[in-house]
mmCIF file of C-alpha atoms in Angstrom:
data_model
loop_
_atom_site.group_PDB
_atom_site.id
_atom_site.type_symbol
_atom_site.label_atom_id
_atom_site.label_comp_id
_atom_site.label_asym_id
_atom_site.label_seq_id
_atom_site.Cartn_x
_atom_site.Cartn_y
_atom_site.Cartn_z
ATOM 1 C CA MET A 365 -0.465 -0.439 -0.344
ATOM 2 C CA ALA A 366 2.021 2.782 -1.123
ATOM 3 C CA THR A 367 1.731 5.751 1.874
ATOM 4 C CA GLU A 368 0.552 10.163 1.496
ATOM 5 C CA ARG A 369 2.844 11.647 3.658
ATOM 6 C CA TYR A 370 1.551 15.151 4.843
ATOM 7 C CA ASP A 371 3.198 17.335 8.078
ATOM 8 C CA ALA A 372 0.246 17.132 9.542
ATOM 9 C CA ILE A 373 -2.927 14.539 9.835
ATOM 10 C CA VAL A 374 -6.678 16.094 10.740
ATOM 11 C CA LEU A 375 -9.136 13.453 12.122
ATOM 12 C CA GLY A 376 -12.738 15.226 11.041
ATOM 13 C CA ALA A 377 -13.254 18.407 9.367
ATOM 14 C CA GLY A 378 -15.864 19.463 11.754
ATOM 15 C CA ALA A 379 -15.645 23.114 13.550
ATOM 16 C CA ALA A 380 -12.203 22.162 14.977
ATOM 17 C CA GLY A 381 -11.006 19.922 13.309
ATOM 18 C CA MET A 382 -10.959 23.121 9.923
ATOM 19 C CA MET A 383 -9.689 25.453 12.185
ATOM 20 C CA ALA A 384 -7.290 23.363 12.863
ATOM 21 C CA ALA A 385 -6.052 22.994 9.476
ATOM 22 C CA LEU A 386 -6.730 26.025 7.573
ATOM 23 C CA THR A 387 -5.085 26.732 10.530
ATOM 24 C CA ALA A 388 -1.681 25.096 10.163
ATOM 25 C CA GLY A 389 -2.339 25.286 6.261
ATOM 26 C CA GLN A 390 -1.115 28.768 5.789
ATOM 27 C CA ARG A 391 1.237 28.519 8.101
ATOM 28 C CA GLY A 392 2.450 25.966 4.485
ATOM 29 C CA ARG A 393 1.938 23.017 6.477
ATOM 30 C CA ARG A 394 1.135 20.291 4.537
ATOM 31 C CA VAL A 395 -2.197 19.138 6.194
ATOM 32 C CA VAL A 396 -4.713 16.065 5.270
ATOM 33 C CA ALA A 397 -7.959 16.557 6.522
ATOM 34 C CA ILE A 398 -10.022 12.991 6.990
ATOM 35 C CA ASP A 399 -13.712 13.342 7.584
ATOM 36 C CA HIS A 400 -15.782 10.296 7.066
ATOM 37 C CA ALA A 401 -19.133 12.670 5.941
ATOM 38 C CA ASP A 402 -20.116 13.359 2.508
ATOM 39 C CA ALA A 403 -19.719 17.066 3.637
ATOM 40 C CA PRO A 404 -17.642 19.717 6.259
ATOM 41 C CA GLY A 405 -18.707 21.233 9.099
ATOM 42 C CA LYS A 406 -22.148 18.717 9.552
ATOM 43 C CA LYS A 407 -23.184 19.674 13.199
ATOM 44 C CA ILE A 408 -21.658 23.523 12.023
ATOM 45 C CA LEU A 409 -24.988 23.434 9.737
ATOM 46 C CA ILE A 410 -27.428 22.053 11.873
ATOM 47 C CA SER A 411 -26.057 24.865 14.903
ATOM 48 C CA GLY A 412 -28.609 27.690 16.184
ATOM 49 C CA GLY A 413 -31.687 26.238 14.117
ATOM 50 C CA GLY A 414 -29.599 26.816 11.077
ATOM 51 C CA ARG A 415 -27.824 30.171 11.624
ATOM 52 C CA CYS A 416 -25.212 29.119 13.493
ATOM 53 C CA ASN A 417 -24.689 30.372 16.586
ATOM 54 C CA PHE A 418 -20.337 30.867 15.764
ATOM 55 C CA THR A 419 -19.715 32.040 18.873
ATOM 56 C CA ASN A 420 -20.826 34.200 22.015
ATOM 57 C CA ILE A 421 -19.318 37.751 23.036
ATOM 58 C CA GLY A 422 -19.016 36.811 26.524
ATOM 59 C CA THR A 423 -17.433 34.348 25.998
ATOM 60 C CA VAL A 424 -14.737 33.957 29.645
ATOM 61 C CA PRO A 425 -13.471 30.551 30.575
ATOM 62 C CA ASP A 426 -15.198 30.355 34.671
ATOM 63 C CA ARG A 427 -18.661 29.359 31.315
ATOM 64 C CA PHE A 428 -16.928 26.702 30.750
ATOM 65 C CA VAL A 429 -17.669 22.647 33.189
ATOM 66 C CA SER A 430 -14.242 20.796 32.768
ATOM 67 C CA LYS A 431 -12.297 18.894 35.324
ATOM 68 C CA ASN A 432 -9.996 21.383 35.409
ATOM 69 C CA PRO A 433 -11.989 25.109 35.795
ATOM 70 C CA HIS A 434 -8.438 26.610 34.741
ATOM 71 C CA PHE A 435 -7.251 24.419 31.282
ATOM 72 C CA ALA A 436 -9.341 26.997 28.456
ATOM 73 C CA LYS A 437 -7.732 29.792 30.299
ATOM 74 C CA SER A 438 -4.627 30.011 27.800
ATOM 75 C CA ALA A 439 -6.314 29.510 24.543
ATOM 76 C CA LEU A 440 -9.278 31.434 25.053
ATOM 77 C CA GLY A 441 -7.162 33.946 25.612
ATOM 78 C CA ARG A 442 -5.062 33.770 23.262
ATOM 79 C CA TYR A 443 -7.936 33.709 20.312
ATOM 80 C CA THR A 444 -10.731 35.497 21.531
ATOM 81 C CA ALA A 445 -14.308 36.464 19.678
ATOM 82 C CA ALA A 446 -13.273 39.085 18.633
ATOM 83 C CA ASP A 447 -10.573 37.244 16.739
ATOM 84 C CA PHE A 448 -13.344 34.314 15.167
ATOM 85 C CA ILE A 449 -15.550 38.011 14.346
ATOM 86 C CA ALA A 450 -13.165 39.505 11.895
ATOM 87 C CA LEU A 451 -12.134 36.577 10.023
ATOM 88 C CA VAL A 452 -16.466 36.470 9.558
ATOM 89 C CA ASP A 453 -16.617 39.658 8.753
ATOM 90 C CA ARG A 454 -13.320 39.754 6.226
ATOM 91 C CA HIS A 455 -15.650 37.601 4.945
ATOM 92 C CA GLY A 456 -19.189 40.488 4.625
ATOM 93 C CA ILE A 457 -20.363 37.775 6.183
ATOM 94 C CA ALA A 458 -24.006 39.653 8.473
ATOM 95 C CA TRP A 459 -24.397 38.806 11.947
ATOM 96 C CA HIS A 460 -26.421 39.783 14.624
ATOM 97 C CA GLU A 461 -26.737 39.485 18.436
ATOM 98 C CA LYS A 462 -28.825 37.871 19.826
ATOM 99 C CA THR A 463 -29.954 37.782 24.206
ATOM 100 C CA LEU A 464 -26.292 37.632 26.241
ATOM 101 C CA GLY A 465 -23.898 37.550 23.568
ATOM 102 C CA GLN A 466 -25.185 35.171 21.606
ATOM 103 C CA LEU A 467 -24.296 36.155 17.575
ATOM 104 C CA PHE A 468 -25.960 34.696 14.793
ATOM 105 C CA CYS A 469 -25.601 34.941 11.118
ATOM 106 C CA ASP A 470 -27.966 36.914 9.167
ATOM 107 C CA GLY A 471 -28.298 34.377 6.893
ATOM 108 C CA LYS A 472 -27.870 30.820 7.429
ATOM 109 C CA ALA A 473 -24.701 27.765 8.624
ATOM 110 C CA HIS A 474 -23.054 27.110 6.073
ATOM 111 C CA GLN A 475 -21.522 30.225 5.042
ATOM 112 C CA ILE A 476 -19.819 29.613 8.496
ATOM 113 C CA VAL A 477 -18.659 26.241 7.098
ATOM 114 C CA ASP A 478 -17.867 28.072 3.456
ATOM 115 C CA MET A 479 -15.566 30.207 4.898
ATOM 116 C CA LEU A 480 -13.462 27.690 6.864
ATOM 117 C CA ALA A 481 -13.905 25.437 3.670
ATOM 118 C CA TYR A 482 -12.298 28.619 1.750
ATOM 119 C CA GLU A 483 -9.941 29.326 5.097
ATOM 120 C CA MET A 484 -8.578 25.384 4.130
ATOM 121 C CA ARG A 485 -7.950 25.806 0.026
ATOM 122 C CA ALA A 486 -6.279 29.272 1.023
ATOM 123 C CA GLY A 487 -4.016 27.221 3.098
ATOM 124 C CA GLY A 488 -3.353 24.321 0.564
ATOM 125 C CA VAL A 489 -5.644 21.877 2.443
ATOM 126 C CA ASP A 490 -5.699 17.617 0.962
ATOM 127 C CA LEU A 491 -10.149 17.520 2.187
ATOM 128 C CA ARG A 492 -10.669 14.026 2.170
ATOM 129 C CA LEU A 493 -14.309 12.925 2.789
ATOM 130 C CA GLY A 494 -15.765 10.148 2.764
ATOM 131 C CA HIS A 495 -13.330 8.486 4.366
ATOM 132 C CA ARG A 496 -13.059 5.832 6.932
ATOM 133 C CA ILE A 497 -10.618 5.351 9.055
ATOM 134 C CA GLU A 498 -9.600 1.327 9.050
ATOM 135 C CA SER A 499 -6.664 2.036 12.200
ATOM 136 C CA VAL A 500 -4.698 4.015 13.671
ATOM 137 C CA THR A 501 -1.068 3.177 14.399
ATOM 138 C CA ARG A 502 2.471 4.785 15.621
ATOM 139 C CA ASP A 503 5.347 3.964 13.775
ATOM 140 C CA GLY A 504 7.867 6.785 14.631
ATOM 141 C CA ASP A 505 4.833 8.668 12.530
ATOM 142 C CA TYR A 506 1.677 8.818 12.797
ATOM 143 C CA VAL A 507 0.148 6.447 10.513
ATOM 144 C CA VAL A 508 -3.836 6.432 9.790
ATOM 145 C CA VAL A 509 -5.608 4.374 6.907
ATOM 146 C CA ALA A 510 -8.868 4.774 5.235
ATOM 147 C CA ASN A 511 -10.304 3.797 2.104
ATOM 148 C CA GLY A 512 -7.872 1.498 1.703
ATOM 149 C CA THR A 513 -5.216 5.101 1.658
ATOM 150 C CA ARG A 514 -2.181 4.631 4.361
ATOM 151 C CA PHE A 515 -1.916 9.033 5.005
ATOM 152 C CA SER A 516 1.402 9.113 7.369
ATOM 153 C CA ALA A 517 2.721 12.353 9.093
ATOM 154 C CA PRO A 518 5.057 13.492 12.579
ATOM 155 C CA SER A 519 1.525 15.488 14.047
ATOM 156 C CA LEU A 520 -1.798 13.059 13.778
ATOM 157 C CA VAL A 521 -4.694 15.983 15.218
ATOM 158 C CA VAL A 522 -7.846 14.407 16.739
ATOM 159 C CA ALA A 523 -11.325 16.809 16.217
ATOM 160 C CA THR A 524 -14.033 14.004 16.142
ATOM 161 C CA GLY A 525 -16.247 15.473 18.750
ATOM 162 C CA GLY A 526 -18.641 13.508 21.357
ATOM 163 C CA PRO A 527 -20.734 11.119 21.160
ATOM 164 C CA ALA A 528 -23.645 13.420 21.246
ATOM 165 C CA ILE A 529 -25.919 14.131 18.887
ATOM 166 C CA PRO A 530 -25.030 10.585 17.295
ATOM 167 C CA GLN A 531 -28.737 11.192 14.259
ATOM 168 C CA ILE A 532 -25.035 12.955 12.571
ATOM 169 C CA GLY A 533 -21.755 10.442 12.846
ATOM 170 C CA ALA A 534 -20.959 11.337 16.171
ATOM 171 C CA THR A 535 -19.412 8.808 17.608
ATOM 172 C CA GLY A 536 -17.414 8.699 21.222
ATOM 173 C CA TYR A 537 -13.900 7.378 19.332
ATOM 174 C CA ALA A 538 -11.569 9.814 19.953
ATOM 175 C CA TYR A 539 -12.014 8.625 23.510
ATOM 176 C CA ASP A 540 -10.916 5.073 21.631
ATOM 177 C CA LEU A 541 -7.449 7.259 20.656
ATOM 178 C CA ALA A 542 -6.587 8.457 23.355
ATOM 179 C CA ARG A 543 -6.694 5.693 25.719
ATOM 180 C CA GLN A 544 -4.709 3.741 22.739
ATOM 181 C CA PHE A 545 -1.850 6.601 23.200
ATOM 182 C CA GLY A 546 -2.407 6.094 26.782
ATOM 183 C CA CYS A 547 -4.008 9.744 27.368
ATOM 184 C CA LYS A 548 -6.992 9.560 30.369
ATOM 185 C CA VAL A 549 -9.951 10.168 29.378
ATOM 186 C CA VAL A 550 -12.786 11.361 31.914
ATOM 187 C CA GLU A 551 -16.206 9.621 31.887
ATOM 188 C CA PRO A 552 -18.139 11.765 29.210
ATOM 189 C CA ARG A 553 -22.253 12.329 29.926
ATOM 190 C CA PRO A 554 -24.516 13.698 27.929
ATOM 191 C CA ALA A 555 -24.895 17.913 27.851
ATOM 192 C CA LEU A 556 -27.009 20.751 27.161
ATOM 193 C CA VAL A 557 -29.886 18.182 27.439
ATOM 194 C CA PRO A 558 -34.008 17.068 28.582
ATOM 195 C CA LEU A 559 -34.199 16.702 31.679
ATOM 196 C CA THR A 560 -36.587 13.886 32.624
ATOM 197 C CA LEU A 561 -39.018 13.528 35.017
ATOM 198 C CA GLY A 562 -40.618 10.360 37.350
ATOM 199 C CA GLY A 563 -42.798 9.165 40.585
ATOM 200 C CA ASP A 564 -44.150 12.522 42.221
ATOM 201 C CA ALA A 565 -43.503 15.213 39.141
ATOM 202 C CA LEU A 566 -45.390 13.154 36.728
ATOM 203 C CA ALA A 567 -48.193 15.442 37.077
ATOM 204 C CA PHE A 568 -45.701 18.230 35.694
ATOM 205 C CA ARG A 569 -45.132 15.670 31.885
ATOM 206 C CA GLY A 570 -48.354 16.858 31.723
ATOM 207 C CA LEU A 571 -47.592 20.364 31.065
ATOM 208 C CA ALA A 572 -46.189 19.618 27.713
ATOM 209 C CA GLY A 573 -45.756 23.063 25.739
ATOM 210 C CA VAL A 574 -45.667 24.760 28.455
ATOM 211 C CA ALA A 575 -42.813 27.577 28.694
ATOM 212 C CA LEU A 576 -41.875 30.109 31.821
ATOM 213 C CA ASP A 577 -39.080 32.700 32.682
ATOM 214 C CA THR A 578 -36.936 30.473 35.616
ATOM 215 C CA VAL A 579 -34.014 30.224 37.352
ATOM 216 C CA ALA A 580 -33.060 26.817 37.359
ATOM 217 C CA LYS A 581 -29.994 25.420 39.763
ATOM 218 C CA CYS A 582 -27.786 22.375 40.106
ATOM 219 C CA GLY A 583 -24.677 23.149 43.120
ATOM 220 C CA LYS A 584 -23.865 26.578 42.656
ATOM 221 C CA ALA A 585 -24.748 27.254 39.375
ATOM 222 C CA ALA A 586 -27.866 29.257 38.405
ATOM 223 C CA PHE A 587 -29.636 29.912 35.436
ATOM 224 C CA ARG A 588 -31.966 33.132 34.803
ATOM 225 C CA GLU A 589 -33.810 31.724 31.278
ATOM 226 C CA ALA A 590 -37.283 29.600 29.748
ATOM 227 C CA SER A 591 -38.237 26.298 31.555
ATOM 228 C CA LEU A 592 -39.809 24.447 28.962
ATOM 229 C CA LEU A 593 -42.281 21.711 30.096
ATOM 230 C CA THR A 594 -42.320 18.741 27.788
ATOM 231 C CA HIS A 595 -44.675 15.017 27.586
ATOM 232 C CA LYS A 596 -41.420 13.219 28.912
ATOM 233 C CA GLY A 597 -40.196 15.989 31.640
ATOM 234 C CA LEU A 598 -38.205 19.726 31.663
ATOM 235 C CA SER A 599 -36.170 21.175 29.298
ATOM 236 C CA GLY A 600 -35.549 25.327 28.352
ATOM 237 C CA PRO A 601 -32.474 27.454 27.047
ATOM 238 C CA ALA A 602 -32.447 27.205 31.929
ATOM 239 C CA ILE A 603 -32.679 23.585 32.369
ATOM 240 C CA LEU A 604 -30.202 22.812 29.337
ATOM 241 C CA GLN A 605 -27.818 25.206 30.953
ATOM 242 C CA VAL A 606 -28.139 23.436 34.453
ATOM 243 C CA SER A 607 -27.825 19.764 33.122
ATOM 244 C CA SER A 608 -23.922 20.308 32.220
ATOM 245 C CA TYR A 609 -23.635 19.874 36.230
ATOM 246 C CA TRP A 610 -26.389 17.523 36.621
ATOM 247 C CA ARG A 611 -25.512 14.328 37.751
ATOM 248 C CA HIS A 612 -27.786 10.907 38.702
ATOM 249 C CA GLY A 613 -29.634 11.924 42.282
ATOM 250 C CA ASP A 614 -29.272 15.915 42.424
ATOM 251 C CA SER A 615 -31.814 18.270 42.512
ATOM 252 C CA VAL A 616 -32.554 20.935 40.322
ATOM 253 C CA ALA A 617 -34.427 24.091 42.277
ATOM 254 C CA ILE A 618 -36.789 26.344 39.185
ATOM 255 C CA ASP A 619 -37.519 29.697 40.922
ATOM 256 C CA LEU A 620 -41.273 29.684 39.467
ATOM 257 C CA LEU A 621 -41.562 33.805 39.680
ATOM 258 C CA PRO A 622 -38.167 34.895 39.947
ATOM 259 C CA GLU A 623 -39.443 38.737 39.322
ATOM 260 C CA ARG A 624 -41.618 38.350 42.526
ATOM 261 C CA ASP A 625 -41.462 37.347 45.998
ATOM 262 C CA ALA A 626 -43.744 34.544 46.154
ATOM 263 C CA THR A 627 -44.447 34.405 49.998
ATOM 264 C CA ALA A 628 -45.144 38.057 50.135
ATOM 265 C CA ALA A 629 -46.697 37.916 47.226
ATOM 266 C CA LEU A 630 -48.914 34.560 48.137
ATOM 267 C CA LEU A 631 -49.735 36.696 52.311
ATOM 268 C CA GLU A 632 -50.912 39.640 50.054
ATOM 269 C CA ALA A 633 -53.744 37.873 48.144
ATOM 270 C CA LYS A 634 -54.443 36.719 51.852
ATOM 271 C CA ARG A 635 -55.817 40.243 53.432
ATOM 272 C CA MET A 636 -57.139 41.854 49.798
ATOM 273 C CA ARG A 637 -58.803 38.508 48.704
ATOM 274 C CA PRO A 638 -59.693 36.399 51.258
ATOM 275 C CA ARG A 639 -63.351 34.471 49.889
ATOM 276 C CA THR A 640 -60.111 33.349 46.720
ATOM 277 C CA GLU A 641 -59.021 29.537 46.441
ATOM 278 C CA LEU A 642 -55.637 29.632 45.831
ATOM 279 C CA ARG A 643 -55.608 27.552 42.744
ATOM 280 C CA ARG A 644 -56.562 31.234 40.916
ATOM 281 C CA VAL A 645 -54.246 33.125 42.641
ATOM 282 C CA LEU A 646 -51.339 31.187 41.425
ATOM 283 C CA ALA A 647 -53.642 31.747 37.816
ATOM 284 C CA ASP A 648 -52.514 35.377 38.146
ATOM 285 C CA LEU A 649 -48.711 34.378 38.908
ATOM 286 C CA LEU A 650 -47.960 31.372 36.037
ATOM 287 C CA PRO A 651 -49.421 29.698 33.246
ATOM 288 C CA ASP A 652 -52.997 28.262 33.782
ATOM 289 C CA ARG A 653 -52.114 24.932 33.184
ATOM 290 C CA LEU A 654 -49.007 25.101 35.784
ATOM 291 C CA ALA A 655 -50.578 27.338 38.571
ATOM 292 C CA GLY A 656 -53.107 24.172 38.796
ATOM 293 C CA VAL A 657 -50.584 21.629 38.988
ATOM 294 C CA VAL A 658 -48.927 23.355 41.275
ATOM 295 C CA ALA A 659 -51.987 24.017 43.208
ATOM 296 C CA ASP A 660 -53.063 20.371 43.284
ATOM 297 C CA ALA A 661 -49.856 19.309 44.610
ATOM 298 C CA LEU A 662 -49.689 22.249 47.264
ATOM 299 C CA ALA A 663 -52.350 20.748 48.597
ATOM 300 C CA MET A 664 -54.514 23.653 50.052
ATOM 301 C CA PRO A 665 -58.133 23.598 50.115
ATOM 302 C CA GLY A 666 -59.955 26.351 50.862
ATOM 303 C CA ASN A 667 -60.137 29.803 50.905
ATOM 304 C CA MET A 668 -56.929 32.392 51.267
ATOM 305 C CA ALA A 669 -58.704 33.010 54.387
ATOM 306 C CA ASP A 670 -58.071 29.427 55.883
ATOM 307 C CA GLN A 671 -54.425 29.478 55.163
ATOM 308 C CA PRO A 672 -52.217 29.836 58.673
ATOM 309 C CA ASN A 673 -49.838 32.178 57.543
ATOM 310 C CA ALA A 674 -46.968 29.661 57.574
ATOM 311 C CA LYS A 675 -47.799 27.121 55.645
ATOM 312 C CA LEU A 676 -48.356 29.864 52.616
ATOM 313 C CA GLU A 677 -44.735 31.261 53.452
ATOM 314 C CA ALA A 678 -44.156 26.911 52.854
ATOM 315 C CA ALA A 679 -45.292 27.002 49.602
ATOM 316 C CA GLY A 680 -44.133 30.866 48.566
ATOM 317 C CA ARG A 681 -40.848 29.633 48.853
ATOM 318 C CA ARG A 682 -40.981 26.345 47.155
ATOM 319 C CA LEU A 683 -42.508 28.347 44.581
ATOM 320 C CA ASN A 684 -39.372 30.129 44.145
ATOM 321 C CA GLY A 685 -37.043 27.117 44.684
ATOM 322 C CA TRP A 686 -39.363 24.463 43.721
ATOM 323 C CA ASP A 687 -37.157 21.126 43.558
ATOM 324 C CA PHE A 688 -37.399 18.134 41.058
ATOM 325 C CA THR A 689 -35.278 15.342 40.811
ATOM 326 C CA PRO A 690 -35.044 14.386 37.634
ATOM 327 C CA ASN A 691 -34.606 10.264 36.883
ATOM 328 C CA GLY A 692 -32.428 10.554 33.728
ATOM 329 C CA THR A 693 -32.136 13.274 30.862
ATOM 330 C CA GLU A 694 -32.346 11.713 27.138
ATOM 331 C CA GLY A 695 -29.250 10.885 26.303
ATOM 332 C CA PHE A 696 -26.836 11.899 23.560
ATOM 333 C CA ALA A 697 -29.633 11.665 20.538
ATOM 334 C CA LYS A 698 -30.947 14.662 21.863
ATOM 335 C CA ALA A 699 -28.265 16.591 23.256
ATOM 336 C CA GLU A 700 -26.086 19.414 22.155
ATOM 337 C CA VAL A 701 -22.482 18.261 23.469
ATOM 338 C CA THR A 702 -20.553 16.246 25.433
ATOM 339 C CA VAL A 703 -19.753 16.649 29.086
ATOM 340 C CA GLY A 704 -15.998 14.932 29.990
ATOM 341 C CA GLY A 705 -14.254 13.633 27.258
ATOM 342 C CA VAL A 706 -9.769 13.538 27.072
ATOM 343 C CA ASP A 707 -8.171 14.073 30.240
ATOM 344 C CA THR A 708 -6.773 17.518 30.337
ATOM 345 C CA ALA A 709 -3.907 16.345 33.016
ATOM 346 C CA GLY A 710 -2.615 15.182 29.912
ATOM 347 C CA LEU A 711 -2.772 17.206 27.389
ATOM 348 C CA SER A 712 -0.887 20.972 26.816
ATOM 349 C CA SER A 713 -2.778 24.427 27.649
ATOM 350 C CA ARG A 714 -1.530 26.051 25.133
ATOM 351 C CA THR A 715 -0.658 23.065 22.678
ATOM 352 C CA MET A 716 -2.635 20.220 23.215
ATOM 353 C CA GLU A 717 -0.847 17.462 22.580
ATOM 354 C CA ALA A 718 -0.876 14.826 24.286
ATOM 355 C CA LYS A 719 1.415 14.717 27.258
ATOM 356 C CA ALA A 720 1.786 10.699 26.552
ATOM 357 C CA ALA A 721 2.192 10.623 23.125
ATOM 358 C CA PRO A 722 4.071 13.962 20.918
ATOM 359 C CA GLY A 723 3.233 15.525 18.131
ATOM 360 C CA LEU A 724 -0.488 14.308 19.148
ATOM 361 C CA TYR A 725 -2.846 16.888 19.528
ATOM 362 C CA PHE A 726 -6.940 16.977 20.756
ATOM 363 C CA VAL A 727 -9.649 19.045 20.427
ATOM 364 C CA GLY A 728 -13.118 20.837 20.517
ATOM 365 C CA GLU A 729 -15.202 18.614 22.101
ATOM 366 C CA ALA A 730 -13.040 15.672 22.347
ATOM 367 C CA VAL A 731 -11.058 17.188 25.429
ATOM 368 C CA ASP A 732 -13.202 17.521 29.093
ATOM 369 C CA VAL A 733 -13.491 21.284 28.053
ATOM 370 C CA THR A 734 -18.395 22.274 27.841
ATOM 371 C CA GLY A 735 -19.023 25.425 27.007
ATOM 372 C CA TRP A 736 -22.903 26.877 28.572
ATOM 373 C CA LEU A 737 -25.194 27.240 25.545
ATOM 374 C CA GLY A 738 -25.177 30.337 23.610
ATOM 375 C CA GLY A 739 -22.128 30.009 20.935
ATOM 376 C CA TYR A 740 -19.217 28.879 23.891
ATOM 377 C CA ASN A 741 -18.881 25.491 22.359
ATOM 378 C CA PHE A 742 -17.876 27.081 19.105
ATOM 379 C CA GLN A 743 -15.454 29.533 20.566
ATOM 380 C CA TRP A 744 -13.652 26.550 22.135
ATOM 381 C CA ALA A 745 -13.970 25.175 18.383
ATOM 382 C CA TRP A 746 -11.640 27.616 17.582
ATOM 383 C CA ALA A 747 -9.168 28.479 19.789
ATOM 384 C CA SER A 748 -8.001 24.664 20.271
ATOM 385 C CA GLY A 749 -8.078 23.942 16.802
ATOM 386 C CA TRP A 750 -6.095 27.430 16.082
ATOM 387 C CA SER A 751 -4.519 26.395 19.328
ATOM 388 C CA ALA A 752 -2.917 23.199 17.752
ATOM 389 C CA GLY A 753 -2.423 24.344 14.343
ATOM 390 C CA LEU A 754 0.317 26.904 15.207
ATOM 391 C CA VAL A 755 2.138 24.353 16.396
ATOM 392 C CA LEU A 756 1.714 21.942 13.835
#
């Protein structure tokens, strides 16, 4: 079998892989990028409702989840949201800011993919699509066999992502390669994913489609965004955010009235509307269907005048922090990203190179660095890919 020799091989033509390849290519390195898909950037194309939430102007390291919260600082500090915005602007791609610093294309997500593909061509990157990897070995250089072709290079970048969204071909292959070359893996689990409910919370599953402004908390993490009740449990931006911090057995507290002191509101209702039932009072504070389920759960029959202040105070505290104990998540099929991955303790934070295997790099979602919802994970892909591409 003939061997095609390069300076660097990049496995994966997603966000991080394309960034690593184009950065190295434009430095004059001879690079081949290999992907099993028939087109690059599949995850980019489906992101942001098809408009690609390509970065967040509020990107700071503490908005990322990792076993080592300091690891992402170097890459994020050296390749910033402003750097990627400058690239987008050079290509004349119109964009707009939505809530909480999220930046989206005015047009379609393919504009970002087309931009990255153009930059790869400008760097002379050899893009091989539809290539399934048969083996990866190291014999001095790294050797990849894909579709019967043997590729060899002193540097290998693994940018194959994590197992979230298997519908587009996502797998945990990066973790297999990490272990093969002596790197540890932090247990991967679904993130930015809906949570499921059972047991005492089953009544809430009958409220599918009800949405409201909330503060959702899990441990020390708290997010003020919308929550959505589904036929399986809880979703919406606030829930997706806390899901990255949630583990089995943890509770999630949801403030159903984040703008109000619920206790004060109930005591005021008792004074002003003593002949009114709690259900009717709650219907003025919450979506009607939710008010009924909450009233049943509070189990306070009779009029407001019949309710002891202590019970109203306890009900108010629940409304400002209703505890749910999810029984699981909707899994990798519904997760936007993966928490966990290649252990950062075995990687250089400046270059993404594996300490156990010189010349081997892990970037993007394959690494144990997971951003909040809202463009943070793409910014990590750009920053980590750029960091590796700069030294290949």
